[in-house]
Coordinates of C-alpha atoms and ligand atoms in Angstrom, one line a residue:
M25 CA 0.1 -0.1 -0.2
K26 CA 1.4 3.1 -1.2
E27 CA 1.7 6.0 1.9
C28 CA 0.9 9.5 0.5
G29 CA 1.1 8.5 -3.0
V30 CA 5.1 7.7 -2.3
D31 CA 6.0 4.5 -3.6
R32 CA 8.1 2.5 -1.2
V33 CA 11.3 0.5 -1.9
A34 CA 13.0 -2.2 0.2
V35 CA 16.5 -2.9 -0.9
I36 CA 18.1 -6.1 0.5
G37 CA 21.7 -5.9 1.0
G38 CA 23.9 -2.4 2.0
G39 CA 26.6 -3.2 -0.8
L40 CA 27.5 -0.9 -3.5
A41 CA 24.9 -2.1 -5.7
G42 CA 22.0 -1.6 -3.1
L43 CA 23.7 1.7 -1.9
A44 CA 23.7 3.0 -5.3
C45 CA 20.1 1.8 -6.1
A46 CA 19.2 3.4 -3.1
A47 CA 21.0 6.7 -4.1
A48 CA 19.4 6.8 -7.3
L49 CA 15.8 5.9 -6.5
G50 CA 16.0 8.0 -3.3
S51 CA 16.7 11.0 -5.5
R52 CA 14.0 10.3 -7.6
G53 CA 11.3 11.1 -5.0
F54 CA 10.9 7.1 -3.8
R55 CA 11.1 6.4 0.0
V56 CA 13.6 3.7 0.4
T57 CA 14.9 1.3 3.1
V58 CA 18.1 -0.2 2.7
L59 CA 17.9 -3.6 4.6
E60 CA 21.5 -4.8 5.5
S61 CA 22.3 -8.3 7.6
R62 CA 25.7 -6.8 8.9
R63 CA 26.4 -4.1 11.2
R64 CA 28.4 -2.2 8.2
L65 CA 27.8 -1.1 5.0
G66 CA 30.0 -1.6 1.8
G67 CA 29.5 -5.7 1.6
R68 CA 32.7 -6.9 0.0
A69 CA 34.1 -3.6 -0.4
S70 CA 34.4 -2.8 3.3
S71 CA 36.5 -2.9 6.3
F72 CA 36.4 -4.5 9.8
A73 CA 37.9 -3.7 13.4
D74 CA 40.6 -5.6 13.5
P75 CA 40.2 -7.2 17.1
D76 CA 44.0 -7.0 17.9
S77 CA 44.3 -3.3 17.1
G78 CA 41.0 -1.5 17.4
Q79 CA 42.2 -0.3 13.8
L80 CA 39.6 -0.3 10.8
V81 CA 41.3 -2.8 8.4
D82 CA 40.1 -3.5 4.7
A83 CA 39.3 -7.1 4.0
C84 CA 41.1 -6.4 1.0
Q85 CA 42.5 -3.3 -0.6
H86 CA 40.1 -2.2 -3.3
V87 CA 41.5 0.0 -6.5
S88 CA 39.1 1.8 -9.2
M89 CA 40.2 2.6 -12.3
G90 CA 39.7 6.0 -14.8
C91 CA 37.4 4.2 -16.9
C92 CA 35.2 3.4 -13.9
T93 CA 32.5 6.4 -14.6
N94 CA 29.4 5.2 -12.3
L95 CA 31.6 4.4 -9.6
D96 CA 33.1 7.9 -9.8
H97 CA 29.7 9.2 -10.2
F98 CA 28.0 7.5 -7.2
F99 CA 31.1 8.8 -5.1
G100 CA 30.8 12.3 -6.3
T101 CA 27.1 12.1 -5.6
I102 CA 27.5 11.4 -1.8
G103 CA 30.6 13.5 -1.7
V104 CA 33.4 11.0 -0.9
S105 CA 35.5 11.5 -4.1
H106 CA 38.2 13.7 -2.1
L107 CA 39.1 10.1 -0.1
L108 CA 40.4 8.7 -3.1
S109 CA 44.0 9.5 -4.7
P110 CA 44.8 8.9 -8.4
Q111 CA 47.7 7.4 -9.4
P112 CA 48.8 8.3 -12.8
R113 CA 52.0 6.4 -12.5
L114 CA 52.0 2.5 -11.9
H115 CA 55.4 1.0 -10.6
F116 CA 56.1 -2.9 -11.9
V117 CA 58.7 -4.4 -9.9
T118 CA 60.4 -7.7 -10.5
P119 CA 62.2 -10.0 -7.8
D120 CA 65.7 -8.6 -9.4
R121 CA 64.6 -5.3 -8.0
K122 CA 64.2 -3.7 -11.3
R123 CA 61.2 -1.1 -11.4
S124 CA 59.1 0.6 -14.3
V125 CA 57.3 3.1 -14.2
F126 CA 54.1 3.1 -16.4
K127 CA 52.8 6.5 -17.3
A128 CA 51.2 8.2 -20.0
D129 CA 52.9 10.5 -22.5
P130 CA 50.8 13.5 -24.0
W131 CA 49.5 11.8 -27.0
P132 CA 46.0 11.0 -27.8
A133 CA 44.7 7.3 -27.2
P134 CA 45.2 4.6 -28.1
F135 CA 49.0 5.7 -28.3
H136 CA 49.6 7.5 -25.0
L137 CA 51.0 4.3 -23.4
G138 CA 52.9 3.1 -26.5
R139 CA 56.2 4.6 -24.8
A140 CA 55.3 3.1 -21.3
L141 CA 54.8 -0.6 -22.9
M142 CA 58.2 0.0 -24.6
G143 CA 59.8 0.8 -21.5
A144 CA 58.7 -2.2 -19.5
H145 CA 61.9 -3.9 -18.3
Y146 CA 60.7 -7.2 -17.7
L147 CA 59.8 -7.9 -21.5
T148 CA 62.5 -8.4 -24.4
P149 CA 61.9 -6.1 -27.6
A150 CA 60.5 -8.9 -29.3
E151 CA 58.0 -9.8 -26.7
K152 CA 56.9 -5.9 -26.9
L153 CA 56.1 -6.0 -30.3
R154 CA 54.3 -9.3 -29.8
V155 CA 52.4 -7.6 -27.3
A156 CA 51.5 -4.5 -29.4
W157 CA 50.2 -6.9 -31.6
G158 CA 48.0 -8.6 -29.3
F159 CA 46.4 -5.1 -28.6
L160 CA 45.5 -4.3 -32.1
A161 CA 44.3 -7.7 -32.5
L162 CA 42.0 -6.8 -29.5
L163 CA 41.1 -4.2 -31.3
R164 CA 39.7 -6.1 -34.4
E165 CA 37.7 -8.6 -32.5
K166 CA 33.9 -8.4 -31.8
P167 CA 33.4 -7.1 -28.5
D168 CA 31.0 -10.1 -27.7
A169 CA 33.6 -12.7 -28.9
D170 CA 34.2 -14.9 -25.8
P171 CA 36.5 -17.9 -26.9
P172 CA 39.0 -19.2 -24.4
L173 CA 41.3 -16.3 -23.6
R174 CA 44.5 -18.5 -23.5
D175 CA 43.9 -19.9 -26.9
W176 CA 43.2 -17.0 -28.2
L177 CA 46.1 -15.4 -27.0
L178 CA 48.3 -18.1 -28.7
A179 CA 46.5 -17.9 -31.7
H180 CA 47.5 -14.0 -32.2
R181 CA 51.3 -14.7 -31.4
Q182 CA 51.6 -14.4 -27.8
T183 CA 54.4 -16.8 -25.9
E184 CA 54.2 -18.5 -22.5
R185 CA 56.4 -15.4 -21.4
T186 CA 54.1 -12.4 -23.1
I187 CA 51.1 -14.1 -21.2
S188 CA 52.6 -14.7 -17.9
R189 CA 54.6 -11.5 -17.7
F190 CA 52.2 -9.2 -19.2
W191 CA 48.6 -10.5 -19.9
G192 CA 48.3 -12.5 -17.0
V193 CA 50.1 -9.4 -14.8
V194 CA 47.3 -7.2 -16.0
L195 CA 44.4 -9.6 -16.2
V196 CA 44.6 -11.8 -13.5
S197 CA 44.2 -9.2 -10.8
A198 CA 41.8 -7.0 -12.8
L199 CA 39.4 -9.9 -13.5
N200 CA 40.4 -12.2 -10.4
E201 CA 40.9 -15.3 -12.7
T202 CA 43.7 -17.4 -14.2
V203 CA 44.4 -16.8 -18.1
D204 CA 43.4 -20.5 -18.7
R205 CA 39.9 -19.8 -17.1
L206 CA 39.0 -16.7 -18.4
G207 CA 37.1 -15.8 -21.7
L208 CA 38.3 -13.0 -23.8
K209 CA 35.3 -10.6 -23.7
Y210 CA 36.1 -9.2 -20.0
A211 CA 39.7 -9.6 -21.0
R212 CA 39.2 -7.4 -24.1
K213 CA 37.2 -4.9 -22.0
V214 CA 39.5 -4.3 -19.2
L215 CA 42.4 -4.0 -21.9
V216 CA 40.2 -1.7 -24.3
D217 CA 38.4 0.5 -21.5
G218 CA 41.5 0.6 -19.4
F219 CA 44.5 1.1 -21.5
M220 CA 42.9 1.9 -25.1
R221 CA 39.9 3.7 -25.4
H222 CA 40.8 7.2 -23.5
R223 CA 44.0 8.7 -21.6
D224 CA 42.4 8.5 -18.4
G225 CA 41.0 4.9 -18.4
F226 CA 44.4 3.3 -16.9
V227 CA 44.4 5.6 -13.9
V228 CA 44.4 3.4 -10.7
H229 CA 42.2 5.5 -8.0
L230 CA 43.5 4.4 -4.4
P231 CA 41.1 4.9 -1.5
T232 CA 43.5 7.1 0.8
V233 CA 41.5 5.8 4.0
P234 CA 40.0 2.4 4.8
L235 CA 37.1 1.5 2.8
G236 CA 34.6 1.6 5.2
R237 CA 35.2 5.3 5.9
L238 CA 33.5 5.6 2.5
Y239 CA 30.2 4.8 3.8
G240 CA 30.6 7.3 6.6
E241 CA 28.9 10.8 7.7
E242 CA 28.9 12.0 4.4
L243 CA 26.4 8.8 3.2
S244 CA 24.3 9.0 5.9
N245 CA 23.9 12.9 5.8
W246 CA 23.2 12.5 1.8
F247 CA 20.8 9.8 2.4
G248 CA 19.1 11.5 5.3
Q249 CA 18.5 14.4 2.7
H250 CA 17.1 12.1 -0.1
G251 CA 14.6 10.1 1.9
V252 CA 16.7 6.6 2.4
E253 CA 16.8 4.8 5.6
V254 CA 19.5 2.3 6.3
R255 CA 19.0 -0.5 8.5
E256 CA 21.9 -2.4 9.7
N257 CA 21.7 -5.7 11.5
A258 CA 18.6 -6.0 9.5
A259 CA 18.9 -9.9 7.6
V260 CA 16.5 -11.0 5.6
R261 CA 15.2 -14.6 6.1
S262 CA 13.1 -14.9 2.7
V263 CA 11.4 -13.0 -0.2
V264 CA 7.6 -13.9 0.2
A265 CA 6.6 -14.1 -3.4
T266 CA 4.9 -15.8 -6.3
R267 CA 5.4 -15.2 -10.0
D268 CA 2.9 -12.4 -9.7
G269 CA 4.8 -10.3 -7.2
V270 CA 6.6 -9.8 -4.0
Q271 CA 4.4 -9.8 -1.0
H272 CA 6.4 -9.0 1.8
L273 CA 10.0 -9.7 3.3
A274 CA 10.5 -12.1 6.0
M275 CA 13.2 -10.9 8.7
R276 CA 15.3 -13.4 10.5
D277 CA 14.2 -11.5 13.8
G278 CA 10.6 -12.4 12.7
T279 CA 9.1 -9.2 11.6
T280 CA 8.1 -8.4 8.1
V281 CA 9.0 -5.6 5.7
N282 CA 6.3 -4.4 3.2
A283 CA 7.1 -2.2 0.2
D284 CA 5.5 -1.6 -3.3
W285 CA 8.9 -2.4 -5.1
F286 CA 12.0 -4.6 -3.8
V287 CA 15.7 -5.1 -5.2
L288 CA 17.2 -8.3 -4.3
A289 CA 21.2 -6.8 -4.0
V290 CA 22.8 -9.9 -2.3
P291 CA 25.7 -11.9 -3.5
F292 CA 24.8 -14.6 -6.3
E293 CA 25.2 -17.4 -4.0
R294 CA 22.8 -16.1 -1.5
V295 CA 20.1 -15.6 -4.1
A296 CA 18.5 -18.9 -4.2
D297 CA 18.2 -19.0 -0.4
L298 CA 16.1 -15.9 -0.1
L299 CA 13.6 -17.0 -3.0
P300 CA 10.8 -19.7 -2.8
E301 CA 12.3 -22.8 -4.1
S302 CA 9.4 -23.3 -6.5
L303 CA 10.0 -19.7 -8.1
V304 CA 13.4 -20.8 -8.6
A305 CA 12.7 -23.9 -10.2
Q306 CA 9.9 -22.6 -12.8
E307 CA 12.1 -19.6 -13.9
P308 CA 15.5 -20.1 -15.5
Y309 CA 16.0 -16.3 -14.9
F310 CA 16.3 -17.4 -11.1
G311 CA 18.0 -21.1 -11.6
N312 CA 20.3 -19.9 -14.1
I313 CA 22.4 -18.0 -11.6
A314 CA 23.5 -21.1 -9.8
N315 CA 25.7 -21.7 -12.9
L316 CA 27.6 -18.7 -12.0
T317 CA 31.2 -19.9 -10.0
P318 CA 33.3 -18.2 -7.4
S319 CA 36.8 -17.1 -7.5
P320 CA 38.8 -16.3 -4.1
I321 CA 41.1 -13.6 -3.6
T322 CA 43.8 -13.4 -0.6
S323 CA 45.1 -10.6 1.0
V324 CA 48.2 -10.3 3.5
H325 CA 48.5 -7.9 5.7
L326 CA 51.8 -6.9 7.5
W327 CA 52.5 -4.4 10.0
F328 CA 56.4 -3.6 10.2
D329 CA 58.6 -1.6 12.6
R330 CA 60.0 0.8 10.3
E331 CA 59.3 2.0 6.4
V332 CA 60.4 -0.9 4.0
Q333 CA 59.4 1.0 1.0
S334 CA 58.2 4.3 -0.3
L335 CA 56.2 3.6 -3.5
P336 CA 52.5 4.2 -2.9
H337 CA 51.8 0.7 -4.6
A338 CA 53.7 -2.0 -6.7
V339 CA 52.7 -4.3 -9.1
L340 CA 54.7 -7.8 -8.8
V341 CA 55.7 -9.5 -12.0
D342 CA 57.0 -12.8 -11.6
C343 CA 56.1 -13.3 -8.0
L344 CA 53.4 -15.0 -5.9
G345 CA 51.7 -11.8 -4.9
H346 CA 49.9 -9.7 -7.5
W347 CA 49.8 -6.0 -5.9
V348 CA 51.5 -4.3 -2.9
F349 CA 49.9 -1.4 -1.3
N350 CA 51.7 0.8 1.2
R351 CA 49.5 2.5 3.8
G352 CA 52.5 4.2 5.4
E353 CA 52.3 4.5 9.2
V354 CA 49.2 3.9 10.5
T355 CA 50.1 4.0 14.1
P356 CA 53.2 5.7 15.6
G357 CA 55.8 3.1 14.8
E358 CA 53.5 0.5 12.8
F359 CA 53.8 0.7 8.9
Y360 CA 51.3 -1.2 7.0
L361 CA 52.0 -2.9 4.1
Q362 CA 48.9 -5.3 2.1
V363 CA 49.6 -7.8 -0.7
V364 CA 46.8 -9.0 -2.6
I365 CA 47.1 -12.2 -4.6
S366 CA 44.0 -12.6 -6.8
A367 CA 42.7 -16.1 -7.9
T368 CA 44.0 -17.8 -5.3
R369 CA 42.3 -21.5 -5.9
A370 CA 45.8 -23.0 -6.4
L371 CA 46.8 -21.9 -2.9
R372 CA 44.2 -23.8 -1.0
E373 CA 46.2 -26.2 0.0
L374 CA 49.2 -24.1 1.1
G375 CA 47.3 -22.7 4.2
H376 CA 47.9 -19.3 5.7
D377 CA 50.9 -19.6 7.6
E378 CA 53.0 -20.6 4.4
I379 CA 51.2 -18.0 2.4
R380 CA 52.5 -15.2 4.7
R381 CA 56.1 -16.8 5.0
R382 CA 56.4 -16.8 1.1
I383 CA 54.9 -13.3 0.4
V384 CA 57.6 -12.1 3.2
T385 CA 60.3 -13.8 1.8
E386 CA 59.3 -12.3 -1.8
L387 CA 58.9 -8.9 -0.2
G388 CA 62.5 -9.1 1.0
Q389 CA 63.7 -9.9 -2.5
V390 CA 61.9 -7.0 -4.2
F391 CA 62.7 -4.4 -1.4
P392 CA 65.9 -4.7 0.0
A393 CA 65.3 -2.5 3.4
L394 CA 62.5 -5.4 4.6
G395 CA 65.5 -7.4 5.5
Q396 CA 66.3 -4.9 8.5
A397 CA 62.5 -4.9 9.6
K398 CA 60.7 -6.7 11.9
V399 CA 57.3 -8.1 11.2
L400 CA 54.9 -6.6 14.4
R401 CA 51.7 -7.9 13.5
S402 CA 50.2 -9.9 10.4
K403 CA 46.9 -11.2 9.3
V404 CA 45.8 -13.2 6.1
V405 CA 42.2 -13.1 4.9
T406 CA 41.0 -15.2 2.1
E407 CA 37.5 -14.4 0.3
H408 CA 36.4 -17.6 -0.9
T409 CA 33.7 -16.1 -3.0
A410 CA 35.0 -12.8 -4.2
T411 CA 33.9 -12.6 -7.5
F412 CA 32.0 -14.7 -10.1
S413 CA 34.7 -16.2 -12.6
A414 CA 34.5 -14.6 -15.9
V415 CA 34.8 -17.8 -17.8
P416 CA 33.9 -18.0 -21.6
G417 CA 30.4 -17.3 -22.2
V418 CA 29.6 -16.2 -18.4
D419 CA 27.1 -13.8 -19.5
Q420 CA 24.6 -16.3 -20.4
W421 CA 24.1 -16.6 -16.4
R422 CA 24.0 -13.4 -16.1
P423 CA 20.3 -12.1 -15.4
P424 CA 19.3 -8.3 -16.7
Q425 CA 18.1 -6.1 -13.5
A426 CA 14.4 -6.5 -14.3
S427 CA 13.2 -9.9 -13.0
P428 CA 10.3 -11.9 -14.1
V429 CA 8.6 -10.9 -10.9
P430 CA 6.7 -7.6 -11.8
N431 CA 7.8 -5.7 -8.5
L432 CA 11.2 -7.3 -8.0
A433 CA 14.5 -6.0 -9.5
V434 CA 17.9 -7.5 -8.7
A435 CA 21.3 -5.9 -8.3
G436 CA 24.7 -6.9 -7.9
D437 CA 28.0 -7.3 -9.6
W438 CA 27.2 -10.9 -10.7
T439 CA 24.0 -9.2 -12.6
A440 CA 24.1 -8.4 -16.7
T441 CA 26.2 -5.1 -16.3
G442 CA 28.5 -5.7 -19.3
W443 CA 31.3 -5.2 -16.8
P444 CA 33.5 -7.8 -14.8
A445 CA 32.6 -8.1 -11.0
T446 CA 33.9 -4.8 -9.9
M447 CA 32.6 -1.9 -7.6
E448 CA 31.8 -0.2 -11.1
G449 CA 29.8 -3.2 -12.1
A450 CA 27.9 -3.2 -8.9
V451 CA 27.4 0.5 -8.9
R452 CA 26.1 0.1 -12.5
S453 CA 24.0 -2.6 -11.7
G454 CA 22.3 -0.6 -8.8
Y455 CA 21.5 2.2 -11.3
L456 CA 20.0 -0.1 -13.8
A457 CA 18.1 -2.0 -11.3
A458 CA 16.7 1.7 -10.5
E459 CA 16.2 2.2 -14.1
A460 CA 13.9 -1.1 -14.2
I461 CA 11.8 0.1 -11.2
L462 CA 11.4 3.4 -12.9
A463 CA 10.3 1.8 -16.3
R464 CA 7.8 -0.4 -14.5
A465 CA 6.6 2.6 -12.3
G466 CA 5.8 4.5 -15.7
R467 CA 8.6 6.9 -15.5
P468 CA 11.3 5.5 -17.7
Q469 CA 15.0 7.5 -17.3
R470 CA 18.2 7.1 -17.6
I471 CA 20.6 6.7 -15.1
L472 CA 23.7 5.0 -16.1
R473 CA 26.7 7.3 -16.9
P474 CA 28.3 7.2 -20.4
D475 CA 31.6 5.5 -20.7
L476 CA 34.8 7.7 -20.4
G477 CA 35.3 9.6 -23.4
T478 CA 31.4 10.1 -24.2
Q479 CA 30.1 11.8 -21.2
R480 CA 28.7 14.9 -23.0
H481 CA 25.3 15.3 -21.4
A482 CA 26.4 15.1 -17.7
R483 CA 23.1 15.1 -15.7
P484 CA 23.0 15.4 -11.6
I485 CA 21.7 12.0 -10.2
Ligands
FAD515 C1 39.1 -9.7 -1.5 C2 38.3 -8.7 -2.8 C3 38.9 -7.9 -3.5 C4 38.5 -7.2 -4.5 N1 39.0 -6.1 -5.0 C5 38.4 -5.2 -6.0 C6 39.1 -4.3 -6.5 O1 40.3 -4.0 -6.2 N2 38.5 -3.4 -7.3 C7 37.0 -3.5 -7.5 O2 36.6 -2.7 -8.3 N3 36.5 -4.4 -7.0 C8 37.0 -5.2 -6.3 N4 36.4 -6.3 -5.8 C9 35.1 -6.9 -6.1 C10 34.3 -5.7 -5.4 O3 34.3 -5.7 -3.9 C11 32.5 -6.0 -5.8 O4 32.5 -6.3 -7.1 C12 31.4 -5.4 -5.1 O5 31.7 -4.7 -3.8 C13 30.1 -6.1 -5.0 O6 29.3 -5.4 -4.6 P1 27.8 -5.7 -4.5 O7 26.7 -4.7 -3.9 O8 27.5 -6.4 -5.6 O9 27.9 -7.3 -3.7 P2 28.4 -7.3 -2.0 O10 29.3 -6.1 -1.7 O11 28.5 -8.6 -1.4 O12 26.5 -6.6 -1.4 C14 25.9 -7.5 -0.8 C15 25.4 -7.4 0.3 O13 24.4 -8.0 0.8 C16 24.1 -8.4 2.3 N5 23.3 -9.5 2.4 C17 23.5 -10.5 2.3 N6 22.4 -11.2 2.5 C18 21.6 -10.6 3.0 C19 20.3 -10.9 3.8 N7 19.8 -12.0 3.7 N8 20.0 -9.5 4.3 C20 20.3 -8.5 4.1 N9 21.5 -8.2 3.7 C21 22.2 -9.3 2.8 C22 25.8 -8.5 2.4 O14 25.8 -8.5 3.7 C23 26.5 -7.4 1.7 O15 26.7 -6.3 2.6 C24 36.9 -7.4 -4.8 C25 36.4 -8.0 -4.2 C26 36.9 -8.8 -3.0 C27 36.1 -10.1 -2.5

């Protein structure tokens, strides 16, 4: 039942998808309630209070890129863009302590990074030409072509070395999957959108604060001004629905939540548990989601007694770790580094102690100052269901945001966004879910932001 003619929306899940959807609908006159099962917002892109130190620690460092126009728009809307710092230089390091700086020249895309590629110390001149050839071949590919990536690379003059030292270095961390399991489509997307389409696409944006801080005062003020209520510690037990519509939400605390519209913005592996079994069995739209498979990410958190390196970040080539982030002196006398290892399926057998040992040894090779330093504390975190795996043809299992149930939309990085599982993908899905509800409410509107380089008609949210 509408209250005073205002449509009510219940958004299940306070990750970036749910928050972006709430922002888009709240600012369009809907009364939105976000129901989040945890005591914090941000979902997978969030922080926890470390019981050892009391500090807010990211479960895993997240980075954005210049091509992430919707995430940028969302952070700009709620007023936290200043908490991210663009990194126009990327530092690539190898165990022999050599370093290459990857930065743009003042030339138009796609030539702006040509000299940076040619300066990569970890590729031979012949390998650089092979990589350049690979980029040209990518541009000629159809955007939707999705054969196995490794086969495609080998068929386009790439070698084991260019795959492991270039394509793998960029793609395994961007897509959280190994080259032998990936499809071409999202690899092409990362490389074209990130490195070729626009001069700023590749610029990494690093949060300068723990991720949890992004959902602080600014967000609650903005939500307060736009009719969005957030309930944390509010877990939905089930979505009570038939094909004809959602009636209400049954909460784990025994209460019910009513609304006119519902947005299910939970991770893909949670969807079937929340919906009626019969609905999932009847509707391939819901049933197909079970075909998505997860890929894990491991982060190694190390607190040293001194500064062991001064770069803000480094991409590790030929190493177990993929990225190292330097958070500096977080408390007096404690210097915090975080190493991210993507697609860690193969490391499952090693155990966290062995992973930490290998990472500390590896960092010692790369950063000589580490030899003098003492590890004060450490923590290894593995997110087993970090992202969906972008295997060939994965899009056939990703549903659009408008579900077959008339008053239900779905959102999440796993829905059909045309993007891999990223914060940008999550925000896109939230905006698309809001578009789906607006269309069904008879008020169709475009909310999604254009890609970098095509933003001619910027509109406020
Ligand atoms: C370790 C790791 C590293 C990553 N690194 C990057 C990176 O560097 N850059 C990048 O762009 N992306 C990165 N990602 C991916 C990014 O975190 C996700 O794509 C994005 O945060 C997904 O947002 P979401 O809203 O779709 O889902 P989620 O963040 O999973 O949000 C879903 C929310 O639903 C809530 N929920 C679940 N069940 C219920 C229920 N029954 N009732 C109420 N609420 C419920 C959950 O608590 C959660 O808050 C990384 C992910 C991981 C795990």
